[in-house]
PDB file of C-alpha atoms in Angstrom:
ATOM      1  CA  MET D 569       0.000   0.000   0.000  1.00 89.00           C
ATOM      2  CA  ALA D 570       1.175   3.474  -0.856  1.00 94.00           C
ATOM      3  CA  ASP D 571      -0.209   6.892  -0.012  1.00 95.00           C
ATOM      4  CA  TRP D 572      -2.036   8.387  -2.990  1.00 96.00           C
ATOM      5  CA  LYS D 573      -3.485  11.782  -3.819  1.00 95.00           C
ATOM      6  CA  VAL D 574      -6.235  12.162  -6.372  1.00 92.00           C
ATOM      7  CA  ILE D 575      -5.926  15.712  -7.668  1.00 91.00           C
ATOM      8  CA  ALA D 576      -8.470  17.758  -9.637  1.00 86.00           C
ATOM      9  CA  LEU D 577      -6.967  20.242 -12.054  1.00 84.00           C
ATOM     10  CA  ILE D 578      -8.614  23.563 -12.861  1.00 83.00           C
ATOM     11  CA  ASN D 579      -9.413  22.303 -16.380  1.00 80.00           C
ATOM     12  CA  GLY D 580     -11.514  19.486 -14.883  1.00 76.00           C
ATOM     13  CA  ALA D 581      -9.008  16.664 -15.381  1.00 81.00           C
ATOM     14  CA  ILE D 582      -8.384  14.204 -12.543  1.00 85.00           C
ATOM     15  CA  GLU D 583      -4.941  12.813 -11.762  1.00 89.00           C
ATOM     16  CA  ALA D 584      -3.793  10.143  -9.279  1.00 91.00           C
ATOM     17  CA  VAL D 585      -0.226  10.487  -7.970  1.00 94.00           C
ATOM     18  CA  SER D 586       1.892   8.876  -5.276  1.00 95.00           C
ATOM     19  CA  GLY D 587       5.499   8.835  -4.137  1.00 94.00           C
ATOM     20  CA  PRO D 588       7.797  11.711  -5.091  1.00 93.00           C
ATOM     21  CA  ALA D 589       5.289  12.995  -7.684  1.00 90.00           C
ATOM     22  CA  ALA D 590       2.795  13.677  -4.875  1.00 93.00           C
ATOM     23  CA  GLN D 591       5.170  15.619  -2.614  1.00 92.00           C
ATOM     24  CA  ASP D 592       4.392  19.125  -3.870  1.00 91.00           C
ATOM     25  CA  ARG D 593       0.824  18.459  -4.916  1.00 92.00           C
ATOM     26  CA  PRO D 594      -1.649  20.080  -5.068  1.00 91.00           C
ATOM     27  CA  GLY D 595      -0.290  23.115  -6.850  1.00 90.00           C
ATOM     28  CA  ALA D 596      -1.832  26.564  -7.132  1.00 89.00           C
ATOM     29  CA  HIS D 597      -4.473  25.512  -9.666  1.00 89.00           C
ATOM     30  CA  GLU D 598      -5.306  22.099  -8.184  1.00 91.00           C
ATOM     31  CA  TRP D 599      -7.169  20.651  -5.226  1.00 89.00           C
ATOM     32  CA  ILE D 600      -7.231  17.279  -3.494  1.00 91.00           C
ATOM     33  CA  VAL D 601     -10.302  15.165  -4.224  1.00 89.00           C
ATOM     34  CA  TRP D 602      -9.131  12.231  -2.108  1.00 92.00           C
ATOM     35  CA  GLN D 603      -5.984  11.259  -0.213  1.00 95.00           C
ATOM     36  CA  GLY D 604      -5.109   8.006   1.511  1.00 96.00           C
ATOM     37  CA  PRO D 605      -3.598   4.539   1.235  1.00 96.00           C
ATOM     38  CA  ALA D 606      -4.340   2.430  -1.823  1.00 96.00           C
ATOM     39  CA  ALA D 607      -2.797  -0.605  -3.481  1.00 95.00           C
ATOM     40  CA  GLY D 608      -2.556   1.160  -6.841  1.00 93.00           C
ATOM     41  CA  LYS D 609      -3.828   3.881  -9.131  1.00 90.00           C
ATOM     42  CA  ALA D 610      -7.079   2.073  -9.918  1.00 88.00           C
ATOM     43  CA  GLU D 611      -7.928   1.666  -6.215  1.00 92.00           C
ATOM     44  CA  ALA D 612      -7.104   5.326  -5.548  1.00 91.00           C
ATOM     45  CA  LEU D 613      -9.426   6.420  -8.359  1.00 86.00           C
ATOM     46  CA  GLN D 614     -12.195   4.136  -7.076  1.00 86.00           C
ATOM     47  CA  SER D 615     -11.854   5.633  -3.593  1.00 89.00           C
ATOM     48  CA  ALA D 616     -11.987   9.130  -5.074  1.00 86.00           C
ATOM     49  CA  GLU D 617     -15.149   8.240  -6.977  1.00 82.00           C
ATOM     50  CA  LYS D 618     -16.807   7.170  -3.720  1.00 83.00           C
ATOM     51  CA  ALA D 619     -15.633  10.329  -1.931  1.00 80.00           C
ATOM     52  CA  ASP D 620     -16.624  12.827  -4.635  1.00 75.00           C
ATOM     53  CA  PRO D 621     -19.360  12.255  -7.227  1.00 70.00           C
ATOM     54  CA  ARG D 622     -17.575  14.635  -9.624  1.00 67.00           C
ATOM     55  CA  VAL D 623     -15.011  11.871 -10.237  1.00 71.00           C
ATOM     56  CA  ASP D 624     -16.469   9.741 -13.015  1.00 66.00           C
ATOM     57  CA  LEU D 625     -14.578   6.449 -12.956  1.00 61.00           C
ATOM     58  CA  GLU D 626     -15.945   5.335 -16.331  1.00 59.00           C
ATOM     59  CA  TRP D 627     -14.546   8.466 -17.951  1.00 55.00           C
ATOM     60  CA  MET D 628     -11.285   7.983 -16.094  1.00 58.00           C
ATOM     61  CA  ARG D 629     -11.093   4.356 -17.213  1.00 54.00           C
ATOM     62  CA  ILE D 630     -11.373   5.427 -20.843  1.00 49.00           C
ATOM     63  CA  ARG D 631      -8.926   8.305 -20.495  1.00 52.00           C
ATOM     64  CA  TYR D 632      -6.306   6.452 -18.442  1.00 52.00           C
ATOM     65  CA  GLU D 633      -6.884   2.936 -19.702  1.00 52.00           C
ATOM     66  CA  ARG D 634      -3.196   2.441 -20.502  1.00 49.00           C
ATOM     67  CA  ASP D 635      -2.121   3.722 -17.062  1.00 53.00           C
ATOM     68  CA  LEU D 636      -4.614   1.500 -15.252  1.00 50.00           C
ATOM     69  CA  ASN D 637      -3.491  -1.557 -17.209  1.00 53.00           C
ATOM     70  CA  LYS D 638       0.178  -0.882 -16.511  1.00 53.00           C
ATOM     71  CA  ARG D 639      -0.261  -0.624 -12.737  1.00 51.00           C
TER      72      ARG D 639
END
């Protein structure tokens, strides 16, 4: 399990980051949708979907299909 942050960007995009990439997040034009432990990116996005209805996991699955399959 790693600590993840699911970040919403001002343009409406959603991003899941952990490790060094999450250190300085969120930036000035971002906000945290969800933060906590998860086994991987897919689990972090699922937790964010439960926490905030603005996170549409189906849309995320289409947009980040390659990322989800790699992790």
